[in-house]
Amino acid sequence: MKITSIIGGGVLSAVLAACSSNLFFPIPSANSDNIRAHVEYLASDALAGRQTGSAGYREAADYVADQFRRLGLESITGDDYFQQVPFRRATWGEHTATFQLHGREGDIRFDAGQDFFAAPPITDEDTAVSAGLVFVGYGIEAPEYGVDDYAGLDLQGKIAVVLDGRPRQLPTEVGAHYASGRTKRETAARHGAVGYIVLNTPAREARRPFARSAAHINDPQFDWLRADGVPGNAIRGFHPGVVLDMPAAKQLFIGAPRSLDTVFTEMENHLVPKGFPLPYSATLSSGAEHEQIASANVVGLLPGADPRLRDEYVVFSAHLDHIGMDRPAGGDGGNHDLINNGAQDNAAGIAVMLEVARLFVESGRAPRRSILFVAVTGEEEGLLGSDYFAQHPPVPPKSLVANINLDMPMLLYPFRDVIAFGAEHSSLGETAAHAAARAGLKLSPDPMPEQVIFVRSDHYSFVRRGVPSIYLISGREAIDSNIDGTEAQVNFLKTRYHSPGDEADSQVNYVAAQQFAEVNYVIAREVTDGDRAPRWNRGDFFGDLYRQQ
Ligand SMILES: [Zn+2]
């Protein structure tokens, strides 16, 4: 990976030499007691898991606003640090989803939660579509990588039937962009499709069993609302679709040119399955109850001091929301902890952001560019608060020059290295390498590229508006050689992540928190004070795709 080559050989010394001398500021000491106090408050049971729109979230937002006030940050949203985000929440209520297949032999009715998964529809309260089915392979249109799944297929007025995932020839992060539900739906709609069926595959089943997704069938859906009341991510006239499990999916291919098993074999052999019309039509219907709620991003401004640069803004972000409470399961006598405290995810990120803000304020040296510290809502519901902020910034959109994001930093042990997501895409990679070196840390390559973290946290909302972004987590090399960092991180992900076990207890290491705040301060200081604003690497896929938006 490129991150390794940045720190290897003579590149680092070249980077160091290239940095202008005004970047050799002292590194202040972060205060781990401050960070601990923030984490212990935000992850306390009283805040009940900080779900978007909940009372616990509002208390957390009040706390962050109060911290901004104490630090002397300015409010520029006209509402005491709050940027209220209008949300729609969709729940099933009395409604359900239905899916019927119509063929020569008659109709087949599939069961919600068993054969297929659907979410309560967010755009319309009642939605139904009846149309012919066309299999479109992975449903990806990336001719520059030799993938053009819609070539020769007529989708006008049809339902697109799409394999989950992507072919191997797409680079990981580019592939994650194309394989996202958002991109695939937009591509299908652009070709005239009126609905969308995703097929579970052996690869997806291995990664995330269908039963686990189906268990979330009663989760509410969220989207932010535009001024005209339309959801921000709506595709008009397009049924949001269903995910079909494999046994049911195979029935769509009976009598088709190739069976679904043949298609799966092609996938296994890294061929790109070609699409074809299926000998069926289908009726999809679903309904939901909609309610409008508000939940706030919290925004504090630290004005820049350089008259030439202070109209440029560096956004320092972390999500404040988490996933709330688990539903009580029957028969446990009510003794189980149901509160998802979200200490690492992401009380720790907010706490580090607040400490970095304090370091800036107390350094006695204002940054040259301005900084917006932003605690965002709606991350767990699909990066929604950051998406709203990036599309409705309180300053001119073109004045946002960089995003530094913090999400679940994995503060589990004092560490020797950090991982920087997004480092390969822009000059922020050099900045991160340089900052890590100054903080006595190494930059390590992403240990879990298959997770494509780059497209899965709030910085991606800024990437999609053309803003170069970087996001660090702690690496897997512990300073204490008795600690196996990989094991500790994997163990956290298995046993505590998104569960009531993510508590503000001894799992949170505050020496690591201090290290993490300091390296992020250095990155932020280099970005705010550098002569040039961060820029996308020449020819970068994401830079080229989103630069002018
Ligand atoms: Zn999370």
Coordinates of C-alpha atoms and ligand atoms in Angstrom, one line a residue:
M1 CA 0.0 0.0 0.0
K2 CA 1.0 3.5 -0.6
I3 CA 1.0 4.4 3.1
T4 CA 4.0 2.1 3.6
S5 CA 5.9 3.8 0.8
I6 CA 5.3 7.2 2.3
I7 CA 7.2 6.3 5.5
G8 CA 9.7 4.0 3.8
G9 CA 13.1 5.0 2.3
G10 CA 14.0 8.6 1.7
V11 CA 10.5 9.9 1.1
L12 CA 9.9 11.0 4.7
S13 CA 13.0 13.1 4.8
A14 CA 12.0 14.7 1.6
V15 CA 8.6 15.5 3.1
L16 CA 10.2 17.0 6.2
A17 CA 12.5 19.1 4.1
A18 CA 9.6 20.3 2.0
C19 CA 7.6 21.6 5.0
S20 CA 8.0 25.3 5.6
S21 CA 9.6 26.3 8.9
N22 CA 6.5 27.9 10.4
L23 CA 5.2 24.4 10.9
F24 CA 7.7 23.6 13.6
F25 CA 5.5 24.6 16.4
P26 CA 5.8 23.0 19.8
I27 CA 3.5 20.0 20.5
P28 CA 1.5 20.8 23.6
S29 CA 0.6 18.1 26.2
A30 CA -2.9 16.8 26.0
N31 CA -4.6 16.3 29.3
S32 CA -6.0 12.8 29.7
D33 CA -8.1 13.8 32.7
N34 CA -10.1 16.1 30.5
I35 CA -10.6 13.4 27.9
R36 CA -11.7 10.9 30.7
A37 CA -14.2 13.4 32.0
H38 CA -15.8 13.8 28.6
V39 CA -15.9 10.1 27.8
E40 CA -17.3 9.2 31.2
Y41 CA -20.1 11.8 30.9
L42 CA -21.0 11.1 27.3
A43 CA -20.9 7.3 27.7
S44 CA -22.8 7.3 31.0
D45 CA -26.0 5.3 31.3
A46 CA -27.9 8.5 31.8
L47 CA -27.5 9.4 28.1
A48 CA -29.0 6.0 27.1
G49 CA -26.8 5.5 24.1
R50 CA -27.3 8.9 22.5
Q51 CA -29.6 7.8 19.6
T52 CA -30.4 10.5 17.0
G53 CA -33.5 12.4 18.1
S54 CA -33.5 11.0 21.7
A55 CA -33.4 12.9 24.9
G56 CA -30.0 11.4 25.7
Y57 CA -28.7 12.8 22.4
R58 CA -30.0 16.2 23.3
E59 CA -28.2 16.1 26.6
A60 CA -25.0 15.1 24.9
A61 CA -25.4 18.0 22.4
D62 CA -26.0 20.5 25.3
Y63 CA -22.8 19.2 26.9
V64 CA -20.7 19.8 23.8
A65 CA -22.3 23.3 23.2
D66 CA -21.4 24.1 26.8
Q67 CA -17.8 23.0 26.3
F68 CA -17.6 25.1 23.2
R69 CA -18.8 28.1 25.2
R70 CA -16.3 27.5 27.9
L71 CA -13.5 27.4 25.4
G72 CA -14.7 30.7 23.9
L73 CA -15.5 29.2 20.5
E74 CA -17.9 31.3 18.4
S75 CA -21.4 30.2 17.4
I76 CA -22.1 30.9 13.8
T77 CA -25.3 28.9 13.2
G78 CA -27.6 31.5 14.7
D79 CA -28.8 29.0 17.4
D80 CA -26.3 28.8 20.2
Y81 CA -23.9 26.3 18.5
F82 CA -26.7 24.2 17.2
Q83 CA -27.4 23.4 13.5
Q84 CA -30.8 21.7 13.7
V85 CA -31.1 19.0 11.2
P86 CA -34.7 18.1 10.1
F87 CA -35.0 14.4 9.9
R88 CA -37.8 12.0 8.8
R89 CA -38.0 8.8 10.7
A90 CA -39.9 5.9 9.1
T91 CA -41.2 2.9 11.0
W92 CA -43.4 0.0 9.9
G93 CA -46.3 0.9 12.2
E94 CA -49.2 -1.2 11.0
H95 CA -47.5 -1.7 7.6
T96 CA -45.5 -4.6 6.2
A97 CA -43.5 -5.3 3.0
T98 CA -44.7 -7.8 0.4
F99 CA -43.0 -9.4 -2.5
Q100 CA -44.7 -11.5 -5.1
L101 CA -43.2 -13.2 -8.2
H102 CA -45.4 -13.7 -11.2
G103 CA -44.4 -16.4 -13.7
R104 CA -46.0 -18.7 -16.3
E105 CA -46.7 -21.3 -13.5
G106 CA -48.5 -18.8 -11.3
D107 CA -47.5 -16.6 -8.4
I108 CA -45.1 -17.1 -5.6
R109 CA -45.3 -15.1 -2.4
F110 CA -42.2 -14.5 -0.3
D111 CA -42.1 -13.8 3.4
A112 CA -40.6 -10.6 4.9
G113 CA -37.9 -11.4 7.4
Q114 CA -37.5 -15.0 6.1
D115 CA -37.1 -14.8 2.3
F116 CA -36.3 -11.1 2.0
F117 CA -35.3 -8.1 4.0
A118 CA -36.8 -4.6 3.5
A119 CA -36.6 -1.4 5.4
P120 CA -39.6 0.9 6.1
P121 CA -39.8 3.2 3.1
I122 CA -38.5 6.7 3.7
T123 CA -39.7 8.6 0.6
D124 CA -43.3 7.7 0.4
E125 CA -45.6 6.3 3.1
D126 CA -47.1 3.8 0.6
T127 CA -45.1 2.5 -2.2
A128 CA -45.7 -0.3 -4.8
V129 CA -44.3 -1.3 -8.1
S130 CA -45.2 -4.1 -10.5
A131 CA -42.8 -4.7 -13.4
G132 CA -40.7 -7.2 -15.3
L133 CA -37.3 -8.3 -13.9
V134 CA -33.9 -7.8 -15.6
F135 CA -30.8 -9.3 -14.1
V136 CA -27.9 -6.8 -14.3
G137 CA -25.0 -8.7 -12.7
Y138 CA -23.4 -6.5 -10.1
G139 CA -25.3 -3.5 -11.4
I140 CA -22.0 -1.5 -11.8
E141 CA -21.2 0.9 -14.6
A142 CA -17.4 1.6 -14.4
P143 CA -16.3 1.4 -18.0
E144 CA -12.9 2.9 -17.1
Y145 CA -12.3 -0.4 -15.1
G146 CA -13.8 -2.6 -17.8
V147 CA -17.1 -3.2 -16.0
D148 CA -20.3 -2.1 -17.8
D149 CA -23.1 -4.3 -16.4
Y150 CA -25.9 -2.4 -18.2
A151 CA -24.4 -2.7 -21.7
G152 CA -27.1 -4.1 -24.1
L153 CA -29.8 -4.3 -21.5
D154 CA -33.1 -2.4 -21.5
L155 CA -34.2 -1.4 -18.0
Q156 CA -36.9 1.1 -19.0
G157 CA -39.8 0.5 -16.6
K158 CA -38.2 -2.6 -15.2
I159 CA -37.0 -3.8 -11.8
A160 CA -33.2 -4.3 -11.7
V161 CA -32.1 -7.5 -10.1
V162 CA -28.6 -6.9 -8.7
L163 CA -25.9 -9.1 -7.1
D164 CA -24.5 -7.8 -3.9
G165 CA -20.8 -6.8 -4.0
R166 CA -18.4 -6.0 -6.8
P167 CA -15.9 -7.7 -9.1
R168 CA -12.3 -8.0 -8.0
Q169 CA -10.8 -5.9 -10.8
L170 CA -12.1 -2.7 -9.1
P171 CA -9.6 -1.3 -6.6
T172 CA -10.9 -1.6 -3.0
E173 CA -12.1 1.9 -2.2
V174 CA -13.2 2.7 -5.8
G175 CA -15.0 -0.6 -5.7
A176 CA -16.7 0.3 -2.4
H177 CA -18.0 3.5 -4.1
Y178 CA -19.5 1.5 -7.0
A179 CA -20.8 -1.3 -4.8
S180 CA -22.6 1.0 -2.4
G181 CA -26.4 0.8 -2.4
R182 CA -26.5 4.5 -3.1
T183 CA -24.4 4.3 -6.3
K184 CA -26.1 1.1 -7.5
R185 CA -29.6 2.5 -7.0
E186 CA -28.6 5.8 -8.8
T187 CA -27.2 3.8 -11.7
A188 CA -30.3 1.6 -12.0
A189 CA -32.6 4.7 -11.9
R190 CA -30.5 6.4 -14.5
H191 CA -31.2 3.5 -16.8
G192 CA -34.9 3.9 -16.3
A193 CA -35.4 1.1 -13.7
V194 CA -38.4 1.6 -11.3
G195 CA -37.2 -0.7 -8.6
Y196 CA -34.4 -2.7 -7.2
I197 CA -33.8 -6.2 -5.9
V198 CA -30.5 -7.1 -4.3
L199 CA -29.5 -10.8 -4.3
N200 CA -27.6 -12.3 -1.3
T201 CA -24.5 -14.2 -2.5
P202 CA -22.2 -16.8 -0.9
A203 CA -19.6 -14.0 -0.3
R204 CA -22.1 -11.7 1.4
E205 CA -23.4 -14.6 3.5
A206 CA -19.9 -15.4 4.7
R207 CA -19.3 -11.7 5.6
R208 CA -22.7 -10.9 7.1
P209 CA -25.2 -13.7 7.3
F210 CA -28.7 -12.8 5.9
A211 CA -30.3 -13.8 9.2
R212 CA -28.3 -11.1 11.0
S213 CA -29.5 -8.4 8.5
A214 CA -33.1 -9.7 8.8
A215 CA -33.0 -9.3 12.6
H216 CA -32.9 -5.6 11.9
I217 CA -36.1 -5.5 9.9
N218 CA -37.8 -3.4 12.6
D219 CA -35.1 -0.7 12.8
P220 CA -36.4 2.7 11.9
Q221 CA -35.0 4.4 8.8
F222 CA -33.8 8.0 8.7
D223 CA -33.1 10.6 6.2
W224 CA -32.6 14.4 6.4
L225 CA -35.2 16.6 4.7
R226 CA -34.6 19.3 2.1
A227 CA -36.3 22.7 2.5
D228 CA -39.1 21.3 0.2
G229 CA -39.7 18.3 2.5
V230 CA -38.1 15.8 0.1
P231 CA -35.6 13.4 1.8
G232 CA -32.0 14.3 0.9
N233 CA -31.2 10.9 -0.5
A234 CA -34.5 10.2 -2.3
I235 CA -34.7 8.9 -5.8
R236 CA -38.1 9.9 -7.2
G237 CA -40.2 7.2 -8.7
F238 CA -37.9 4.4 -7.7
H239 CA -39.0 1.7 -5.3
P240 CA -36.4 1.3 -2.5
G241 CA -36.4 -2.5 -3.0
V242 CA -35.6 -5.6 -1.0
V243 CA -32.7 -7.9 -0.3
L244 CA -33.5 -11.5 -1.3
D245 CA -31.9 -14.5 0.4
M246 CA -30.4 -17.1 -1.8
P247 CA -33.0 -19.9 -1.8
A248 CA -35.7 -17.4 -2.8
A249 CA -33.4 -15.7 -5.3
K250 CA -32.8 -19.0 -7.2
Q251 CA -36.5 -19.1 -8.1
L252 CA -36.1 -15.9 -10.2
F253 CA -33.6 -17.8 -12.4
I254 CA -35.7 -20.9 -13.1
G255 CA -36.2 -21.0 -16.9
A256 CA -33.6 -18.2 -17.4
P257 CA -30.6 -18.5 -19.8
R258 CA -28.3 -19.3 -16.8
S259 CA -29.1 -20.5 -13.2
L260 CA -28.1 -18.5 -10.2
D261 CA -25.7 -21.3 -9.2
T262 CA -23.9 -20.8 -12.5
V263 CA -23.7 -17.1 -11.8
F264 CA -22.3 -17.8 -8.4
T265 CA -19.7 -20.1 -9.9
E266 CA -18.7 -17.2 -12.3
M267 CA -18.3 -14.9 -9.3
E268 CA -16.1 -17.4 -7.6
N269 CA -13.9 -17.6 -10.6
H270 CA -13.7 -13.8 -10.7
L271 CA -15.6 -13.4 -13.9
V272 CA -18.1 -10.6 -14.2
P273 CA -21.5 -12.2 -14.7
K274 CA -23.4 -10.8 -17.7
G275 CA -27.0 -9.7 -17.2
F276 CA -30.2 -10.9 -19.1
P277 CA -33.9 -10.4 -18.8
L278 CA -35.6 -12.9 -16.3
P279 CA -38.8 -14.8 -17.3
Y280 CA -40.7 -13.2 -14.4
S281 CA -42.3 -10.0 -13.2
A282 CA -42.7 -9.0 -9.6
T283 CA -44.9 -6.9 -7.4
L284 CA -43.2 -5.1 -4.5
S285 CA -45.1 -3.1 -1.9
S286 CA -44.4 -1.5 1.4
G287 CA -45.6 1.2 3.7
A288 CA -44.4 3.1 6.7
E289 CA -45.4 5.7 9.2
H290 CA -43.4 8.9 8.9
E291 CA -42.6 11.4 11.6
Q292 CA -40.5 14.5 11.5
I293 CA -37.9 15.0 14.2
A294 CA -35.0 17.4 14.7
S295 CA -31.5 16.6 15.9
A296 CA -28.6 19.0 16.0
N297 CA -25.1 19.1 14.8
V298 CA -23.1 21.2 17.2
V299 CA -20.7 23.7 15.5
G300 CA -18.0 25.8 17.2
L301 CA -15.8 28.3 15.3
L302 CA -12.2 29.1 16.1
P303 CA -11.4 32.0 13.8
G304 CA -8.2 32.1 11.9
A305 CA -5.7 34.9 12.4
D306 CA -4.2 35.2 9.0
P307 CA -6.1 37.8 6.9
R308 CA -5.3 35.9 3.7
L309 CA -6.3 32.5 5.0
R310 CA -8.9 33.0 7.6
D311 CA -11.8 32.7 5.1
E312 CA -10.7 29.1 4.5
Y313 CA -12.2 26.6 7.0
V314 CA -10.8 23.3 8.3
V315 CA -13.6 21.1 9.5
F316 CA -12.7 18.9 12.6
S317 CA -15.6 16.4 13.0
A318 CA -16.7 13.5 15.2
H319 CA -20.1 11.9 15.5
L320 CA -21.9 12.4 18.8
D321 CA -24.8 10.0 18.2
H322 CA -24.8 6.3 18.9
I323 CA -27.3 3.4 18.5
G324 CA -29.4 3.9 21.7
M325 CA -30.9 1.0 23.6
D326 CA -31.3 -2.6 22.7
R327 CA -34.8 -4.0 22.8
P328 CA -35.4 -6.3 25.8
A329 CA -35.3 -9.9 24.8
G330 CA -38.0 -12.1 26.4
G331 CA -37.1 -14.3 29.3
D332 CA -34.0 -12.6 30.7
G333 CA -35.8 -11.3 33.8
G334 CA -34.9 -7.7 32.8
N335 CA -31.4 -8.1 34.2
H336 CA -29.5 -7.5 31.0
D337 CA -27.7 -4.2 30.3
L338 CA -29.5 -2.8 27.3
I339 CA -27.7 0.5 27.0
N340 CA -25.2 0.8 24.1
N341 CA -22.9 3.4 25.8
G342 CA -20.7 3.9 22.8
A343 CA -17.6 4.8 24.8
Q344 CA -15.1 4.1 21.9
D345 CA -17.9 4.7 19.4
N346 CA -17.7 7.7 19.6
A347 CA -17.6 9.4 23.0
A348 CA -13.8 9.0 22.6
G349 CA -13.8 10.8 19.3
I350 CA -15.8 13.7 20.7
A351 CA -13.6 13.8 23.8
V352 CA -10.5 14.0 21.7
M353 CA -12.0 16.7 19.5
L354 CA -12.8 18.8 22.6
E355 CA -9.3 18.4 23.9
V356 CA -7.8 19.3 20.5
A357 CA -9.9 22.5 20.6
R358 CA -8.6 23.3 24.0
L359 CA -5.0 22.8 22.9
F360 CA -5.6 25.3 20.1
V361 CA -7.2 27.8 22.4
E362 CA -4.6 27.5 25.1
S363 CA -1.6 27.4 22.7
G364 CA -1.9 31.2 22.6
R365 CA -1.4 31.0 18.9
A366 CA -4.5 31.3 16.8
P367 CA -4.5 29.1 13.7
R368 CA -3.9 30.8 10.3
R369 CA -7.0 29.2 8.8
S370 CA -10.3 29.0 10.7
I371 CA -11.4 25.8 12.3
L372 CA -15.0 24.5 12.6
F373 CA -15.3 21.9 15.3
V374 CA -18.4 19.9 14.5
A375 CA -20.1 17.2 16.6
V376 CA -22.4 15.5 14.1
T377 CA -25.7 13.7 14.6
G378 CA -27.1 10.8 12.5
E379 CA -23.8 9.0 11.8
E380 CA -25.2 5.6 12.8
E381 CA -28.2 6.2 10.6
G382 CA -26.1 6.5 7.5
L383 CA -23.7 9.5 7.8
L384 CA -26.7 11.8 7.7
G385 CA -25.7 14.7 10.0
S386 CA -22.3 15.1 8.3
D387 CA -24.1 14.8 4.9
Y388 CA -26.5 17.6 5.9
F389 CA -23.6 19.7 7.2
A390 CA -21.5 19.2 4.1
Q391 CA -24.5 20.2 1.9
H392 CA -25.6 23.1 4.2
P393 CA -22.4 24.5 5.7
P394 CA -22.7 27.7 7.7
V395 CA -19.9 29.2 5.5
P396 CA -19.5 29.2 1.7
P397 CA -19.2 25.6 0.5
K398 CA -16.0 26.3 -1.5
S399 CA -14.3 27.7 1.7
L400 CA -14.2 24.2 3.3
V401 CA -10.6 23.1 2.5
A402 CA -10.2 20.0 4.6
N403 CA -11.9 17.6 6.9
I404 CA -10.2 15.8 9.8
N405 CA -12.6 13.2 11.2
L406 CA -12.5 11.1 14.4
D407 CA -14.6 8.0 14.7
M408 CA -14.1 5.1 17.2
P409 CA -10.3 5.7 17.6
M410 CA -9.8 2.4 19.4
L411 CA -8.1 3.8 22.5
L412 CA -7.3 0.4 24.0
Y413 CA -3.5 0.6 24.8
P414 CA -0.6 3.0 24.3
F415 CA 0.4 2.6 20.7
R416 CA 3.4 3.0 18.4
D417 CA 1.5 3.5 15.2
V418 CA -1.6 5.0 13.6
I419 CA -3.7 4.2 10.6
A420 CA -4.8 7.0 8.3
F421 CA -7.8 6.4 6.1
G422 CA -7.8 8.6 3.1
A423 CA -4.0 9.1 3.1
E424 CA -3.6 7.8 -0.5
H425 CA -6.0 10.3 -2.0
S426 CA -4.7 13.8 -1.2
S427 CA -1.8 15.8 0.2
L428 CA -3.3 15.0 3.7
G429 CA -1.4 11.7 3.4
E430 CA 1.9 13.6 3.6
T431 CA 0.6 15.7 6.4
A432 CA -0.4 12.7 8.4
A433 CA 3.0 11.0 7.8
H434 CA 4.8 14.1 8.8
A435 CA 2.5 14.7 11.9
A436 CA 2.9 11.1 13.0
A437 CA 6.7 11.3 12.7
R438 CA 6.7 14.5 14.8
A439 CA 4.5 12.7 17.5
G440 CA 7.0 9.8 17.5
L441 CA 4.5 7.5 15.7
K442 CA 4.6 5.4 12.6
L443 CA 1.9 5.3 9.9
S444 CA 0.8 1.7 9.2
P445 CA -1.2 0.4 6.3
D446 CA -4.9 -0.4 6.8
P447 CA -5.1 -3.8 8.4
M448 CA -8.6 -4.5 7.2
P449 CA -9.0 -3.1 3.7
E450 CA -12.0 -5.4 3.1
Q451 CA -13.9 -3.2 5.6
V452 CA -13.3 -0.1 3.3
I453 CA -13.5 2.3 6.2
F454 CA -12.8 5.1 3.8
V455 CA -16.4 5.2 2.6
R456 CA -17.9 4.3 6.0
S457 CA -17.5 7.3 8.3
D458 CA -18.4 11.0 8.3
H459 CA -15.3 12.2 6.4
Y460 CA -16.9 10.5 3.3
S461 CA -19.7 13.1 3.4
F462 CA -17.0 15.7 2.8
V463 CA -15.2 13.7 0.2
R464 CA -18.5 13.6 -1.7
R465 CA -18.5 17.4 -1.7
G466 CA -14.9 17.5 -3.1
V467 CA -13.2 18.2 0.3
P468 CA -9.9 16.3 0.9
S469 CA -10.3 14.4 4.1
I470 CA -8.4 12.2 6.6
Y471 CA -9.4 10.0 9.5
L472 CA -7.0 8.3 11.9
I473 CA -7.4 5.4 14.3
S474 CA -4.7 3.9 16.6
G475 CA -2.5 1.2 15.0
R476 CA -2.0 -2.3 16.2
E477 CA 1.5 -2.0 17.6
A478 CA 1.3 -1.7 21.3
I479 CA 4.1 0.0 23.2
D480 CA 3.9 -2.8 25.8
S481 CA 5.3 -5.8 24.1
N482 CA 3.0 -8.0 26.2
I483 CA 0.0 -6.6 24.5
D484 CA -1.0 -8.0 21.2
G485 CA -2.7 -5.0 19.5
T486 CA -4.3 -7.0 16.7
E487 CA -5.9 -9.3 19.2
A488 CA -7.0 -6.4 21.4
Q489 CA -8.7 -4.6 18.5
V490 CA -10.2 -7.7 17.0
N491 CA -11.5 -8.6 20.4
F492 CA -13.1 -5.2 20.8
L493 CA -14.8 -5.5 17.5
K494 CA -16.1 -9.0 18.3
T495 CA -17.2 -8.4 21.9
R496 CA -17.9 -4.7 22.6
Y497 CA -18.5 -2.9 19.3
H498 CA -22.1 -1.8 18.9
S499 CA -23.1 -3.6 22.0
P500 CA -23.8 -2.7 25.7
G501 CA -20.1 -3.7 26.4
D502 CA -18.7 -0.5 24.8
E503 CA -18.6 1.1 28.2
A504 CA -16.4 3.8 29.7
D505 CA -14.7 1.3 31.9
S506 CA -11.1 0.0 32.0
Q507 CA -11.2 -0.8 28.2
V508 CA -10.6 2.9 27.5
N509 CA -6.9 3.7 27.8
Y510 CA -6.2 7.4 28.6
V511 CA -2.5 7.3 27.8
A512 CA -3.6 6.3 24.3
A513 CA -6.2 9.1 24.4
Q514 CA -3.5 11.6 25.1
Q515 CA -1.3 10.3 22.3
F516 CA -4.2 10.4 20.0
A517 CA -5.2 13.9 20.8
E518 CA -1.6 15.1 20.3
V519 CA -1.1 13.5 16.9
N520 CA -4.5 14.9 15.7
Y521 CA -3.5 18.3 17.0
V522 CA -0.3 18.2 15.0
I523 CA -2.3 17.2 11.8
A524 CA -4.8 20.0 12.4
R525 CA -2.1 22.6 13.1
E526 CA -0.2 21.7 10.0
V527 CA -3.4 21.9 7.9
T528 CA -4.5 25.2 9.4
D529 CA -1.0 26.8 9.2
G530 CA 0.4 25.4 6.0
D531 CA 1.0 27.9 3.2
R532 CA -1.1 25.8 0.8
A533 CA -4.5 24.3 1.4
P534 CA -4.7 20.4 1.1
R535 CA -5.3 19.2 -2.4
W536 CA -6.3 16.0 -4.1
N537 CA -3.6 13.9 -5.7
R538 CA -3.4 14.3 -9.4
G539 CA -5.7 11.7 -11.1
D540 CA -7.2 10.6 -7.9
F541 CA -10.5 8.8 -8.5
F542 CA -12.4 10.5 -5.7
G543 CA -10.8 13.9 -6.4
D544 CA -11.8 13.7 -10.1
L545 CA -15.3 12.4 -9.3
Y546 CA -16.3 15.0 -6.7
R547 CA -13.9 17.9 -7.2
Q548 CA -16.4 20.4 -8.6
Q549 CA -19.5 19.5 -6.6
Ligands
ZN1 ZN -20.9 2.9 15.2

